[in-house]
Structure formats: C-alpha cells, structure tokens
C-alpha cells in the first residue's frame, strides 16, 4: 500500500521524531509511506492533486486533527488521524477550527490518542463515534550520539570550570515558551549555586520555529523566535544569573547524549496546553536513559511521575532545591527512582506494542481501499 503521511516536521522536534518512528513502523510491514510536511501544502486541493499522481496513493495518515487533518478533506481515499494534543486542548476553542476537526474525525477511518485522558477529552469536545478512537501511548526510543564531547557541550553553553567531572548538572529541556516557564527555577537555583558552585542548571530547547517557502534561497526556510519577548528575557536573566546557562538546541541523538551525562532532567512547565503525552516524552526519555526526573507538580507530570517511586515532584522553587538535595544525598532514593523509571517506560511505552498497533490500523485502510 502506498500511504501519504502528513505532519508538522520542524527539525529537532518531538513531533518530527514521532512521525519518523511511526513511518518506520508502517514501512517495516511492507508498505510505502511518504512523509510530508504540512508546510508543503497551501490547501486540501494541493493534497488531492498529489495523491492522484501516478502511481497514485492508496491511503493517508495525519498527525494533528486541524493542521494536517484538514488537508485530507478533499481526498477520496481512506485515512486515519493521530491527535497532536494542541488540536484537542487548544484548537477546539476556535469554533471554525472545531467544525473542521469534526468533519475530519467523522471522515477518518480511525483516530489515535496518546493517552486515555486525551481520548476522553476528544469524545467530550468533538462529535465522533467513540469506537473510532484508539489509545496508543508513544513508544519511547532513545538513541545516544556516539560522537559527543561533554566538555565541548559545557563550554559551548557558557560553563567555564576545571571541575567538569565533579559538576552536578540539572538539565531543563524545554522550548522558550511561556507555558514551559523556563525561568521558574532561575533565581532559586542561582542562590543554591552560590552555596555550591558544582550545582548548575542548563536550559536547552528550541528558540525558533522554521517557516518554509519564505526564502527561496534557503533550504531550511526562515527562522523566527517562538516568543521574541520571552527569549530576550530568558537570555538577559541567564546572562546575569550565576549557575544558570542557556544551551543551543541539539538533534535528538545529541540531546539524548546530554541527558545521559547530566545528574537529573527537570520539567518546570506551569501547565500544559498540549497533551500530557507531549510532556511525558522527555520525562520518559530521561527514565529510559536511567536519569532521575524532577518535575513540577502539575497534572500532566503527576500522571507520569510518582513521587519517590520513579521520580520526584516539587510545587515551588524552594521545594525543588529540597528534593534535589535529597537526590544528591540519598543514594538509595536515586537508585530506586532510576530503576522504577526504567520499568515504567518498559511497561507503558513499548515500541513493539506501538509498532503492532499502527501496522494493524494501516491494514484497516488497506482493506477499506478494496471494499470501497
């Protein structure tokens, strides 16, 4: 079966790696799956023209009910959709978008939610047969870059010290967006660093979104800061704070290498407009890499991190420092959360199960093609 797969494919994002992983699942079953960026198409008619080319496509798949799903409304092929998170939690608030998403969901042969909670929310806010929505958690797969120099990474992030091997690095993985609250821990961490210079916080994540087609001479398109005002504020705070650093974003494999070398991975989001599943990806990747997780106590994090079992939760900057000190001094606690974190990922985010689910669902598209 020749399948068209539409998704938002900004480089170095979780969305990109999710789409690539699902594509590989589909192709391993013998299908042809062409992954395309939604930015390549201006309207549903553009996609309808593409799928009719020779040899024609026989089915389609899309991540995000509005951004990608709406582009499939003009095609006469069986298709499935995967909720992106912001579609159900944010885009439904726009009445025009909600109407379009309901049309997409009604026409789709199936829909996939990453969590049971997201499935319930979709059934509550959108008109659709309940039996159409399946729950399949994201499969967690970590690959660490082989050629990676920890010392060079620290230097490029502004860390200057002769005690590289003694540093206790806390890594905050987040895009510079207000909902991620990247400066939540900056002040208290700077104070803590003044007491112990070996404790440092590095913030790493995308500052830019990429727009294609704006500059013909550029393969990567035009870059624009996600939130220029917040980015400027973060850069200014980091510049004057001690012990807090801002690193440039890295590819997924290099990011995994950074995560593996740090003492703990931190999440400080104040809320999550996106799905809780998006939150848990970096948390679970840290767990998979056997790195302790310290997460702000919000519903999306608390659904994954069980305090004192597979990670630690905090409700204030001061409590973050307290929990970090526990993790530093209590080696049995560290061993326990690392061990249980790894088990959590193996039991709840199996790549094998994810692969079987998508192969089975694509088979329903294949059968639908012949019954149409």
C-alpha atoms as a printed R data frame, in Angstrom:
    type eleno elety resid chain resno       x      y       z
1   ATOM     1    CA   UNK     A     1   0.000  0.000   0.000
2   ATOM     2    CA   UNK     A     2   1.267  3.470  -0.846
3   ATOM     3    CA   UNK     A     3   0.477  5.820   2.029
4   ATOM     4    CA   UNK     A     4   0.780  9.615   2.389
5   ATOM     5    CA   UNK     A     5   1.734 10.712   5.921
6   ATOM     6    CA   UNK     A     6   1.244 14.397   6.827
7   ATOM     7    CA   UNK     A     7   2.721 16.044   9.934
8   ATOM     8    CA   UNK     A     8   4.368 19.254  11.161
9   ATOM     9    CA   UNK     A     9   8.018 18.444  10.552
10  ATOM    10    CA   UNK     A    10  10.057 21.232  12.115
11  ATOM    11    CA   UNK     A    11  13.565 19.820  12.574
12  ATOM    12    CA   UNK     A    12  14.803 18.681  16.008
13  ATOM    13    CA   UNK     A    13  11.294 18.454  17.464
14  ATOM    14    CA   UNK     A    14   9.490 15.622  19.185
15  ATOM    15    CA   UNK     A    15   6.794 15.799  16.523
16  ATOM    16    CA   UNK     A    16   9.369 15.090  13.851
17  ATOM    17    CA   UNK     A    17  10.828 12.081  15.637
18  ATOM    18    CA   UNK     A    18   7.353 10.708  16.417
19  ATOM    19    CA   UNK     A    19   6.366 10.900  12.750
20  ATOM    20    CA   UNK     A    20   9.622  9.257  11.651
21  ATOM    21    CA   UNK     A    21   9.180  6.447  14.151
22  ATOM    22    CA   UNK     A    22   5.593  5.735  13.062
23  ATOM    23    CA   UNK     A    23   6.653  5.859   9.404
24  ATOM    24    CA   UNK     A    24   9.291  3.218  10.067
25  ATOM    25    CA   UNK     A    25   6.668  1.004  11.763
26  ATOM    26    CA   UNK     A    26   4.465  1.204   8.695
27  ATOM    27    CA   UNK     A    27   7.237  0.560   6.195
28  ATOM    28    CA   UNK     A    28   8.523 -2.428   8.179
29  ATOM    29    CA   UNK     A    29   5.179 -4.098   7.354
30  ATOM    30    CA   UNK     A    30   5.901 -3.805   3.626
31  ATOM    31    CA   UNK     A    31   4.002 -0.603   2.866
32  ATOM    32    CA   UNK     A    32   5.389  2.532   1.215
33  ATOM    33    CA   UNK     A    33   4.955  5.588   3.440
34  ATOM    34    CA   UNK     A    34   5.819  9.051   2.132
35  ATOM    35    CA   UNK     A    35   6.234 11.526   4.998
36  ATOM    36    CA   UNK     A    36   5.470 15.132   4.031
37  ATOM    37    CA   UNK     A    37   5.433 18.411   5.938
38  ATOM    38    CA   UNK     A    38   2.086 20.212   6.164
39  ATOM    39    CA   UNK     A    39   4.001 23.397   5.293
40  ATOM    40    CA   UNK     A    40   4.431 21.993   1.770
41  ATOM    41    CA   UNK     A    41   0.696 22.409   1.082
42  ATOM    42    CA   UNK     A    42  -1.452 25.517   0.952
43  ATOM    43    CA   UNK     A    43  -4.862 23.841   0.747
44  ATOM    44    CA   UNK     A    44  -6.678 20.460   0.674
45  ATOM    45    CA   UNK     A    45  -6.774 20.687  -3.123
46  ATOM    46    CA   UNK     A    46  -2.949 20.579  -3.211
47  ATOM    47    CA   UNK     A    47  -3.024 17.258  -1.364
48  ATOM    48    CA   UNK     A    48  -5.856 15.940  -3.549
49  ATOM    49    CA   UNK     A    49  -3.717 16.683  -6.620
50  ATOM    50    CA   UNK     A    50  -0.692 14.932  -5.088
51  ATOM    51    CA   UNK     A    51  -2.485 11.703  -4.173
52  ATOM    52    CA   UNK     A    52  -3.908 11.365  -7.688
53  ATOM    53    CA   UNK     A    53  -0.482 11.293  -9.335
54  ATOM    54    CA   UNK     A    54   0.754  8.111 -10.982
55  ATOM    55    CA   UNK     A    55   1.323  5.772  -9.234
56  ATOM    56    CA   UNK     A    56  -1.490  7.058  -7.016
57  ATOM    57    CA   UNK     A    57  -1.550  6.938  -3.246
58  ATOM    58    CA   UNK     A    58  -3.949  4.430  -1.716
59  ATOM    59    CA   UNK     A    59  -4.403  5.864   1.783
60  ATOM    60    CA   UNK     A    60  -3.267  8.602   4.132
61  ATOM    61    CA   UNK     A    61  -2.355  9.337   7.744
62  ATOM    62    CA   UNK     A    62  -2.048 12.663   9.583
63  ATOM    63    CA   UNK     A    63  -0.758 13.902  12.933
64  ATOM    64    CA   UNK     A    64  -2.866 16.795  14.305
65  ATOM    65    CA   UNK     A    65  -6.551 16.924  13.550
66  ATOM    66    CA   UNK     A    66  -6.543 20.516  12.282
67  ATOM    67    CA   UNK     A    67  -3.088 21.373  10.926
68  ATOM    68    CA   UNK     A    68  -2.722 18.131   8.968
69  ATOM    69    CA   UNK     A    69  -6.159 16.511   9.037
70  ATOM    70    CA   UNK     A    70  -7.935 19.396   7.273
71  ATOM    71    CA   UNK     A    71  -5.666 18.855   4.262
72  ATOM    72    CA   UNK     A    72  -7.212 15.401   3.748
73  ATOM    73    CA   UNK     A    73 -10.827 16.552   3.432
74  ATOM    74    CA   UNK     A    74 -10.769 16.646  -0.394
75  ATOM    75    CA   UNK     A    75  -9.196 13.235  -0.972
76  ATOM    76    CA   UNK     A    76 -11.276 10.179  -1.895
77  ATOM    77    CA   UNK     A    77  -9.037  7.764  -0.007
78  ATOM    78    CA   UNK     A    78  -9.345  6.039   3.373
79  ATOM    79    CA   UNK     A    79  -7.301  7.840   6.020
80  ATOM    80    CA   UNK     A    80  -6.566  7.862   9.737
81  ATOM    81    CA   UNK     A    81  -5.577 10.658  12.121
82  ATOM    82    CA   UNK     A    82  -3.413 10.935  15.239
83  ATOM    83    CA   UNK     A    83  -4.252 13.613  17.797
84  ATOM    84    CA   UNK     A    84  -1.398 16.045  18.324
85  ATOM    85    CA   UNK     A    85  -2.577 17.393  21.673
86  ATOM    86    CA   UNK     A    86  -2.966 21.074  20.873
87  ATOM    87    CA   UNK     A    87  -5.784 20.184  18.479
88  ATOM    88    CA   UNK     A    88  -7.939 18.785  21.303
89  ATOM    89    CA   UNK     A    89  -6.763 21.095  24.098
90  ATOM    90    CA   UNK     A    90  -6.392 24.393  22.256
91  ATOM    91    CA   UNK     A    91  -7.763 24.461  18.694
92  ATOM    92    CA   UNK     A    92 -11.234 23.278  19.735
93  ATOM    93    CA   UNK     A    93 -11.682 26.646  21.460
94  ATOM    94    CA   UNK     A    94 -11.856 28.211  17.986
95  ATOM    95    CA   UNK     A    95 -15.334 27.422  16.637
96  ATOM    96    CA   UNK     A    96 -14.266 27.451  12.977
97  ATOM    97    CA   UNK     A    97 -11.403 25.056  13.655
98  ATOM    98    CA   UNK     A    98 -13.625 22.814  15.775
99  ATOM    99    CA   UNK     A    99 -16.128 22.422  12.920
100 ATOM   100    CA   UNK     A   100 -13.328 21.453  10.522
101 ATOM   101    CA   UNK     A   101 -11.873 18.971  13.010
102 ATOM   102    CA   UNK     A   102 -15.260 17.309  13.471
103 ATOM   103    CA   UNK     A   103 -15.508 16.900   9.696
104 ATOM   104    CA   UNK     A   104 -12.052 15.312   9.637
105 ATOM   105    CA   UNK     A   105 -12.841 12.976  12.532
106 ATOM   106    CA   UNK     A   106 -16.148 11.877  11.031
107 ATOM   107    CA   UNK     A   107 -14.492 11.097   7.691
108 ATOM   108    CA   UNK     A   108 -11.452  9.348   9.189
109 ATOM   109    CA   UNK     A   109 -11.462  5.549   9.471
110 ATOM   110    CA   UNK     A   110  -9.744  5.741  12.855
111 ATOM   111    CA   UNK     A   111  -8.121  8.175  15.278
112 ATOM   112    CA   UNK     A   112  -5.294  7.593  17.751
113 ATOM   113    CA   UNK     A   113  -4.867  9.309  21.124
114 ATOM   114    CA   UNK     A   114  -1.615  9.041  23.076
115 ATOM   115    CA   UNK     A   115  -3.456  8.827  26.418
116 ATOM   116    CA   UNK     A   116  -6.837  7.723  27.762
117 ATOM   117    CA   UNK     A   117  -7.353 11.264  29.071
118 ATOM   118    CA   UNK     A   118  -6.865 12.753  25.602
119 ATOM   119    CA   UNK     A   119  -9.346 10.223  24.177
120 ATOM   120    CA   UNK     A   120 -11.919 11.231  26.782
121 ATOM   121    CA   UNK     A   121 -11.374 14.930  26.042
122 ATOM   122    CA   UNK     A   122 -11.771 14.322  22.301
123 ATOM   123    CA   UNK     A   123 -15.026 12.445  22.846
124 ATOM   124    CA   UNK     A   124 -16.270 15.286  25.048
125 ATOM   125    CA   UNK     A   125 -15.453 18.225  22.745
126 ATOM   126    CA   UNK     A   126 -15.939 16.651  19.314
127 ATOM   127    CA   UNK     A   127 -18.777 14.744  17.653
128 ATOM   128    CA   UNK     A   128 -17.468 11.272  16.730
129 ATOM   129    CA   UNK     A   129 -18.266  7.599  17.236
130 ATOM   130    CA   UNK     A   130 -16.379  6.506  20.396
131 ATOM   131    CA   UNK     A   131 -15.332  3.222  18.802
132 ATOM   132    CA   UNK     A   132 -13.270  5.154  16.249
133 ATOM   133    CA   UNK     A   133 -10.686  6.410  18.771
134 ATOM   134    CA   UNK     A   134  -7.876  4.103  19.903
135 ATOM   135    CA   UNK     A   135  -5.382  4.745  22.711
136 ATOM   136    CA   UNK     A   136  -1.739  4.047  21.945
137 ATOM   137    CA   UNK     A   137   0.935  5.670  24.169
138 ATOM   138    CA   UNK     A   138   4.015  6.969  22.425
139 ATOM   139    CA   UNK     A   139   6.754  4.394  22.109
140 ATOM   140    CA   UNK     A   140   9.913  5.615  23.813
141 ATOM   141    CA   UNK     A   141  13.100  5.014  21.883
142 ATOM   142    CA   UNK     A   142  16.354  6.703  22.854
143 ATOM   143    CA   UNK     A   143  19.491  6.776  20.725
144 ATOM   144    CA   UNK     A   144  22.621  8.417  22.044
145 ATOM   145    CA   UNK     A   145  25.036 10.100  19.627
146 ATOM   146    CA   UNK     A   146  28.333  8.224  19.580
147 ATOM   147    CA   UNK     A   147  30.475 11.229  18.714
148 ATOM   148    CA   UNK     A   148  29.631 13.580  21.551
149 ATOM   149    CA   UNK     A   149  32.015 15.561  23.754
150 ATOM   150    CA   UNK     A   150  30.589 16.531  27.143
151 ATOM   151    CA   UNK     A   151  33.322 19.117  27.774
152 ATOM   152    CA   UNK     A   152  32.686 20.834  24.437
153 ATOM   153    CA   UNK     A   153  28.957 20.912  25.153
154 ATOM   154    CA   UNK     A   154  29.534 22.583  28.518
155 ATOM   155    CA   UNK     A   155  31.927 25.143  27.046
156 ATOM   156    CA   UNK     A   156  29.535 25.989  24.219
157 ATOM   157    CA   UNK     A   157  26.814 26.509  26.848
158 ATOM   158    CA   UNK     A   158  28.979 29.034  28.708
159 ATOM   159    CA   UNK     A   159  30.142 26.740  31.527
160 ATOM   160    CA   UNK     A   160  33.733 27.555  32.491
161 ATOM   161    CA   UNK     A   161  35.296 25.274  35.091
162 ATOM   162    CA   UNK     A   162  38.217 22.941  35.642
163 ATOM   163    CA   UNK     A   163  35.985 20.561  37.618
164 ATOM   164    CA   UNK     A   164  33.989 19.120  34.728
165 ATOM   165    CA   UNK     A   165  33.820 15.615  36.178
166 ATOM   166    CA   UNK     A   166  32.619 16.923  39.539
167 ATOM   167    CA   UNK     A   167  29.773 19.068  38.190
168 ATOM   168    CA   UNK     A   168  26.197 18.207  39.116
169 ATOM   169    CA   UNK     A   169  24.248 19.258  36.025
170 ATOM   170    CA   UNK     A   170  20.476 19.676  36.124
171 ATOM   171    CA   UNK     A   171  19.028 19.795  32.619
172 ATOM   172    CA   UNK     A   172  15.807 21.679  31.873
173 ATOM   173    CA   UNK     A   173  14.564 20.538  28.459
174 ATOM   174    CA   UNK     A   174  12.001 22.980  27.079
175 ATOM   175    CA   UNK     A   175  11.235 25.371  24.269
176 ATOM   176    CA   UNK     A   176  11.327 29.048  25.199
177 ATOM   177    CA   UNK     A   177   7.566 29.366  25.564
178 ATOM   178    CA   UNK     A   178   5.648 30.887  28.482
179 ATOM   179    CA   UNK     A   179   3.742 27.677  29.247
180 ATOM   180    CA   UNK     A   180   7.103 25.950  29.795
181 ATOM   181    CA   UNK     A   181   8.059 28.617  32.386
182 ATOM   182    CA   UNK     A   182  11.821 28.312  31.695
183 ATOM   183    CA   UNK     A   183  12.748 30.891  34.368
184 ATOM   184    CA   UNK     A   184  10.725 29.294  37.175
185 ATOM   185    CA   UNK     A   185  13.848 27.960  38.900
186 ATOM   186    CA   UNK     A   186  16.408 30.532  37.763
187 ATOM   187    CA   UNK     A   187  16.534 32.709  40.897
188 ATOM   188    CA   UNK     A   188  16.490 29.936  43.473
189 ATOM   189    CA   UNK     A   189  18.988 27.878  41.513
190 ATOM   190    CA   UNK     A   190  21.345 30.834  41.280
191 ATOM   191    CA   UNK     A   191  21.168 31.192  45.086
192 ATOM   192    CA   UNK     A   192  21.788 27.467  45.530
193 ATOM   193    CA   UNK     A   193  24.745 27.632  43.121
194 ATOM   194    CA   UNK     A   194  26.321 30.375  45.240
195 ATOM   195    CA   UNK     A   195  26.374 27.864  48.111
196 ATOM   196    CA   UNK     A   196  27.770 25.057  45.963
197 ATOM   197    CA   UNK     A   197  29.416 26.031  42.675
198 ATOM   198    CA   UNK     A   198  29.279 22.470  41.378
199 ATOM   199    CA   UNK     A   199  25.480 22.570  41.020
200 ATOM   200    CA   UNK     A   200  24.432 24.119  37.701
201 ATOM   201    CA   UNK     A   201  21.251 24.368  35.656
202 ATOM   202    CA   UNK     A   202  21.325 24.221  31.866
203 ATOM   203    CA   UNK     A   203  18.220 25.172  29.870
204 ATOM   204    CA   UNK     A   204  18.105 23.540  26.449
205 ATOM   205    CA   UNK     A   205  15.430 23.572  23.768
206 ATOM   206    CA   UNK     A   206  14.257 25.280  20.581
207 ATOM   207    CA   UNK     A   207  14.093 29.074  20.455
208 ATOM   208    CA   UNK     A   208  12.957 29.157  16.835
209 ATOM   209    CA   UNK     A   209  10.237 27.899  14.548
210 ATOM   210    CA   UNK     A   210  11.043 27.456  10.887
211 ATOM   211    CA   UNK     A   211   8.845 28.765   8.087
212 ATOM   212    CA   UNK     A   212   9.381 27.201   4.689
213 ATOM   213    CA   UNK     A   213   8.914 28.995   1.364
214 ATOM   214    CA   UNK     A   214   9.719 32.432   2.787
215 ATOM   215    CA   UNK     A   215  13.222 32.480   1.375
216 ATOM   216    CA   UNK     A   216  13.696 30.522  -1.842
217 ATOM   217    CA   UNK     A   217  17.474 30.518  -1.435
218 ATOM   218    CA   UNK     A   218  17.296 28.764   1.942
219 ATOM   219    CA   UNK     A   219  16.702 25.025   2.242
220 ATOM   220    CA   UNK     A   220  15.742 25.323   5.877
221 ATOM   221    CA   UNK     A   221  13.410 28.293   5.424
222 ATOM   222    CA   UNK     A   222  13.157 31.405   7.562
223 ATOM   223    CA   UNK     A   223  13.702 31.201  11.302
224 ATOM   224    CA   UNK     A   224  11.584 33.167  13.749
225 ATOM   225    CA   UNK     A   225  11.801 33.107  17.522
226 ATOM   226    CA   UNK     A   226   8.895 31.279  19.138
227 ATOM   227    CA   UNK     A   227   8.398 34.137  21.611
228 ATOM   228    CA   UNK     A   228  10.830 37.025  20.971
229 ATOM   229    CA   UNK     A   229   9.986 38.888  24.194
230 ATOM   230    CA   UNK     A   230  10.369 35.801  26.385
231 ATOM   231    CA   UNK     A   231  13.548 34.746  24.582
232 ATOM   232    CA   UNK     A   232  15.090 38.170  25.249
233 ATOM   233    CA   UNK     A   233  14.054 37.944  28.909
234 ATOM   234    CA   UNK     A   234  15.498 34.447  29.324
235 ATOM   235    CA   UNK     A   235  18.772 35.480  27.687
236 ATOM   236    CA   UNK     A   236  19.001 38.564  29.927
237 ATOM   237    CA   UNK     A   237  18.269 36.625  33.138
238 ATOM   238    CA   UNK     A   238  20.733 33.860  32.255
239 ATOM   239    CA   UNK     A   239  23.408 36.430  31.442
240 ATOM   240    CA   UNK     A   240  23.304 37.939  34.930
241 ATOM   241    CA   UNK     A   241  22.435 34.796  36.909
242 ATOM   242    CA   UNK     A   242  25.186 32.576  38.262
243 ATOM   243    CA   UNK     A   243  24.980 28.842  37.781
244 ATOM   244    CA   UNK     A   244  22.235 29.055  35.137
245 ATOM   245    CA   UNK     A   245  23.097 28.563  31.461
246 ATOM   246    CA   UNK     A   246  21.288 28.509  28.119
247 ATOM   247    CA   UNK     A   247  22.364 25.907  25.555
248 ATOM   248    CA   UNK     A   248  21.608 25.787  21.858
249 ATOM   249    CA   UNK     A   249  19.162 23.094  20.779
250 ATOM   250    CA   UNK     A   250  20.627 19.813  19.574
251 ATOM   251    CA   UNK     A   251  19.466 16.922  17.418
252 ATOM   252    CA   UNK     A   252  17.531 14.224  19.278
253 ATOM   253    CA   UNK     A   253  20.520 11.874  19.431
254 ATOM   254    CA   UNK     A   254  22.804 14.605  20.795
255 ATOM   255    CA   UNK     A   255  20.120 15.708  23.244
256 ATOM   256    CA   UNK     A   256  19.903 12.138  24.497
257 ATOM   257    CA   UNK     A   257  23.680 12.129  24.946
258 ATOM   258    CA   UNK     A   258  23.402 15.325  27.018
259 ATOM   259    CA   UNK     A   259  20.561 13.871  29.103
260 ATOM   260    CA   UNK     A   260  22.536 10.708  29.788
261 ATOM   261    CA   UNK     A   261  25.507 12.685  31.159
262 ATOM   262    CA   UNK     A   262  23.551 15.044  33.428
263 ATOM   263    CA   UNK     A   263  22.612 14.409  37.066
264 ATOM   264    CA   UNK     A   264  18.855 14.913  36.592
265 ATOM   265    CA   UNK     A   265  16.328 16.066  33.997
266 ATOM   266    CA   UNK     A   266  13.945 18.828  35.101
267 ATOM   267    CA   UNK     A   267  10.459 19.837  33.953
268 ATOM   268    CA   UNK     A   268   9.101 23.179  35.198
269 ATOM   269    CA   UNK     A   269   6.025 23.688  32.985
270 ATOM   270    CA   UNK     A   270   3.315 25.722  34.699
271 ATOM   271    CA   UNK     A   271   0.555 23.989  32.741
272 ATOM   272    CA   UNK     A   272   0.223 22.109  29.521
273 ATOM   273    CA   UNK     A   273  -1.912 23.426  26.667
274 ATOM   274    CA   UNK     A   274  -0.597 20.475  24.736
275 ATOM   275    CA   UNK     A   275  -1.394 16.889  25.594
276 ATOM   276    CA   UNK     A   276   0.084 15.406  28.740
277 ATOM   277    CA   UNK     A   277   1.639 12.900  26.355
278 ATOM   278    CA   UNK     A   278   3.877 15.620  24.945
279 ATOM   279    CA   UNK     A   279   5.017 16.416  28.469
280 ATOM   280    CA   UNK     A   280   5.853 12.836  29.247
281 ATOM   281    CA   UNK     A   281   8.038 12.240  26.194
282 ATOM   282    CA   UNK     A   282  11.149 13.967  27.570
283 ATOM   283    CA   UNK     A   283  10.373 12.732  31.066
284 ATOM   284    CA   UNK     A   284  10.149  9.153  29.824
285 ATOM   285    CA   UNK     A   285  13.234  9.510  27.658
286 ATOM   286    CA   UNK     A   286  15.169 10.518  30.767
287 ATOM   287    CA   UNK     A   287  13.745  7.498  32.577
288 ATOM   288    CA   UNK     A   288  14.710  5.254  29.681
289 ATOM   289    CA   UNK     A   289  18.254  6.619  29.856
290 ATOM   290    CA   UNK     A   290  18.307  5.861  33.599
291 ATOM   291    CA   UNK     A   291  18.440  9.527  34.602
292 ATOM   292    CA   UNK     A   292  16.428 10.812  37.599
293 ATOM   293    CA   UNK     A   293  13.493 13.143  36.888
294 ATOM   294    CA   UNK     A   294  12.480 16.202  38.911
295 ATOM   295    CA   UNK     A   295   9.119 17.552  37.717
296 ATOM   296    CA   UNK     A   296   6.821 20.374  38.715
297 ATOM   297    CA   UNK     A   297   3.684 19.028  40.365
298 ATOM   298    CA   UNK     A   298   1.060 19.657  37.678
299 ATOM   299    CA   UNK     A   299  -1.490 17.079  36.413
300 ATOM   300    CA   UNK     A   300   0.427 16.179  33.248
301 ATOM   301    CA   UNK     A   301   3.615 15.468  35.197
302 ATOM   302    CA   UNK     A   302   1.929 13.803  38.157
303 ATOM   303    CA   UNK     A   303   0.225 11.355  35.792
304 ATOM   304    CA   UNK     A   304   3.674 10.015  34.920
305 ATOM   305    CA   UNK     A   305   5.944 10.780  37.864
306 ATOM   306    CA   UNK     A   306   5.024  9.022  41.106
307 ATOM   307    CA   UNK     A   307   6.765 10.955  43.853
308 ATOM   308    CA   UNK     A   308   9.552  8.978  45.470
309 ATOM   309    CA   UNK     A   309   8.861  5.978  43.247
310 ATOM   310    CA   UNK     A   310  10.016  6.758  39.702
311 ATOM   311    CA   UNK     A   311  10.878 10.431  40.129
312 ATOM   312    CA   UNK     A   312  10.403 13.458  42.376
313 ATOM   313    CA   UNK     A   313   7.752 16.205  42.247
314 ATOM   314    CA   UNK     A   314   8.024 19.789  43.508
315 ATOM   315    CA   UNK     A   315   5.424 22.535  43.936
316 ATOM   316    CA   UNK     A   316   7.713 25.531  44.440
317 ATOM   317    CA   UNK     A   317  11.271 26.572  43.572
318 ATOM   318    CA   UNK     A   318  12.273 26.091  47.200
319 ATOM   319    CA   UNK     A   319  10.857 22.559  47.204
320 ATOM   320    CA   UNK     A   320  12.808 21.858  44.014
321 ATOM   321    CA   UNK     A   321  16.035 22.595  45.884
322 ATOM   322    CA   UNK     A   322  14.916 20.409  48.799
323 ATOM   323    CA   UNK     A   323  14.096 17.451  46.524
324 ATOM   324    CA   UNK     A   324  17.356 17.936  44.635
325 ATOM   325    CA   UNK     A   325  19.306 17.836  47.881
326 ATOM   326    CA   UNK     A   326  17.524 14.591  48.801
327 ATOM   327    CA   UNK     A   327  18.506 13.130  45.449
328 ATOM   328    CA   UNK     A   328  22.105 14.195  45.976
329 ATOM   329    CA   UNK     A   329  22.431 12.799  49.489
330 ATOM   330    CA   UNK     A   330  20.232  9.693  49.369
331 ATOM   331    CA   UNK     A   331  21.848  7.190  47.001
332 ATOM   332    CA   UNK     A   332  19.182  4.551  47.685
333 ATOM   333    CA   UNK     A   333  16.483  7.043  46.645
334 ATOM   334    CA   UNK     A   334  18.364  7.794  43.444
335 ATOM   335    CA   UNK     A   335  18.796  4.108  42.646
336 ATOM   336    CA   UNK     A   336  15.099  3.455  43.323
337 ATOM   337    CA   UNK     A   337  13.706  6.219  41.096
338 ATOM   338    CA   UNK     A   338  16.119  5.290  38.299
339 ATOM   339    CA   UNK     A   339  15.199  1.604  38.465
340 ATOM   340    CA   UNK     A   340  11.457  2.246  38.641
341 ATOM   341    CA   UNK     A   341  11.633  4.893  35.926
342 ATOM   342    CA   UNK     A   342  13.167  2.403  33.522
343 ATOM   343    CA   UNK     A   343  10.498 -0.180  34.420
344 ATOM   344    CA   UNK     A   344   7.729  2.399  33.891
345 ATOM   345    CA   UNK     A   345   8.902  3.093  30.344
346 ATOM   346    CA   UNK     A   346   9.265 -0.590  29.506
347 ATOM   347    CA   UNK     A   347   5.767 -1.359  30.769
348 ATOM   348    CA   UNK     A   348   3.897  1.685  29.427
349 ATOM   349    CA   UNK     A   349   5.754  2.891  26.338
350 ATOM   350    CA   UNK     A   350   6.709 -0.211  24.420
351 ATOM   351    CA   UNK     A   351   7.900  0.482  20.877
352 ATOM   352    CA   UNK     A   352   6.929 -3.096  19.973
353 ATOM   353    CA   UNK     A   353   3.316 -2.505  21.032
354 ATOM   354    CA   UNK     A   354   3.240  0.834  19.217
355 ATOM   355    CA   UNK     A   355   4.514 -0.838  16.057
356 ATOM   356    CA   UNK     A   356   1.871 -3.561  16.189
357 ATOM   357    CA   UNK     A   357  -0.925 -1.016  16.734
358 ATOM   358    CA   UNK     A   358  -0.051  1.173  13.741
359 ATOM   359    CA   UNK     A   359   0.521 -1.808  11.470
360 ATOM   360    CA   UNK     A   360  -2.916 -3.168  12.420
361 ATOM   361    CA   UNK     A   361  -4.611  0.203  11.843
362 ATOM   362    CA   UNK     A   362  -2.924  0.703   8.459
363 ATOM   363    CA   UNK     A   363  -4.170 -2.755   7.497
364 ATOM   364    CA   UNK     A   364  -7.718 -1.451   8.029
365 ATOM   365    CA   UNK     A   365  -7.001  1.304   5.486
366 ATOM   366    CA   UNK     A   366  -5.680 -1.313   3.089
367 ATOM   367    CA   UNK     A   367  -8.850 -3.376   3.433
368 ATOM   368    CA   UNK     A   368 -11.049 -0.266   3.142
369 ATOM   369    CA   UNK     A   369  -9.405  0.540  -0.192
370 ATOM   370    CA   UNK     A   370 -10.612 -2.732  -1.682
371 ATOM   371    CA   UNK     A   371 -14.086 -2.595  -0.121
372 ATOM   372    CA   UNK     A   372 -14.750  0.940  -1.324
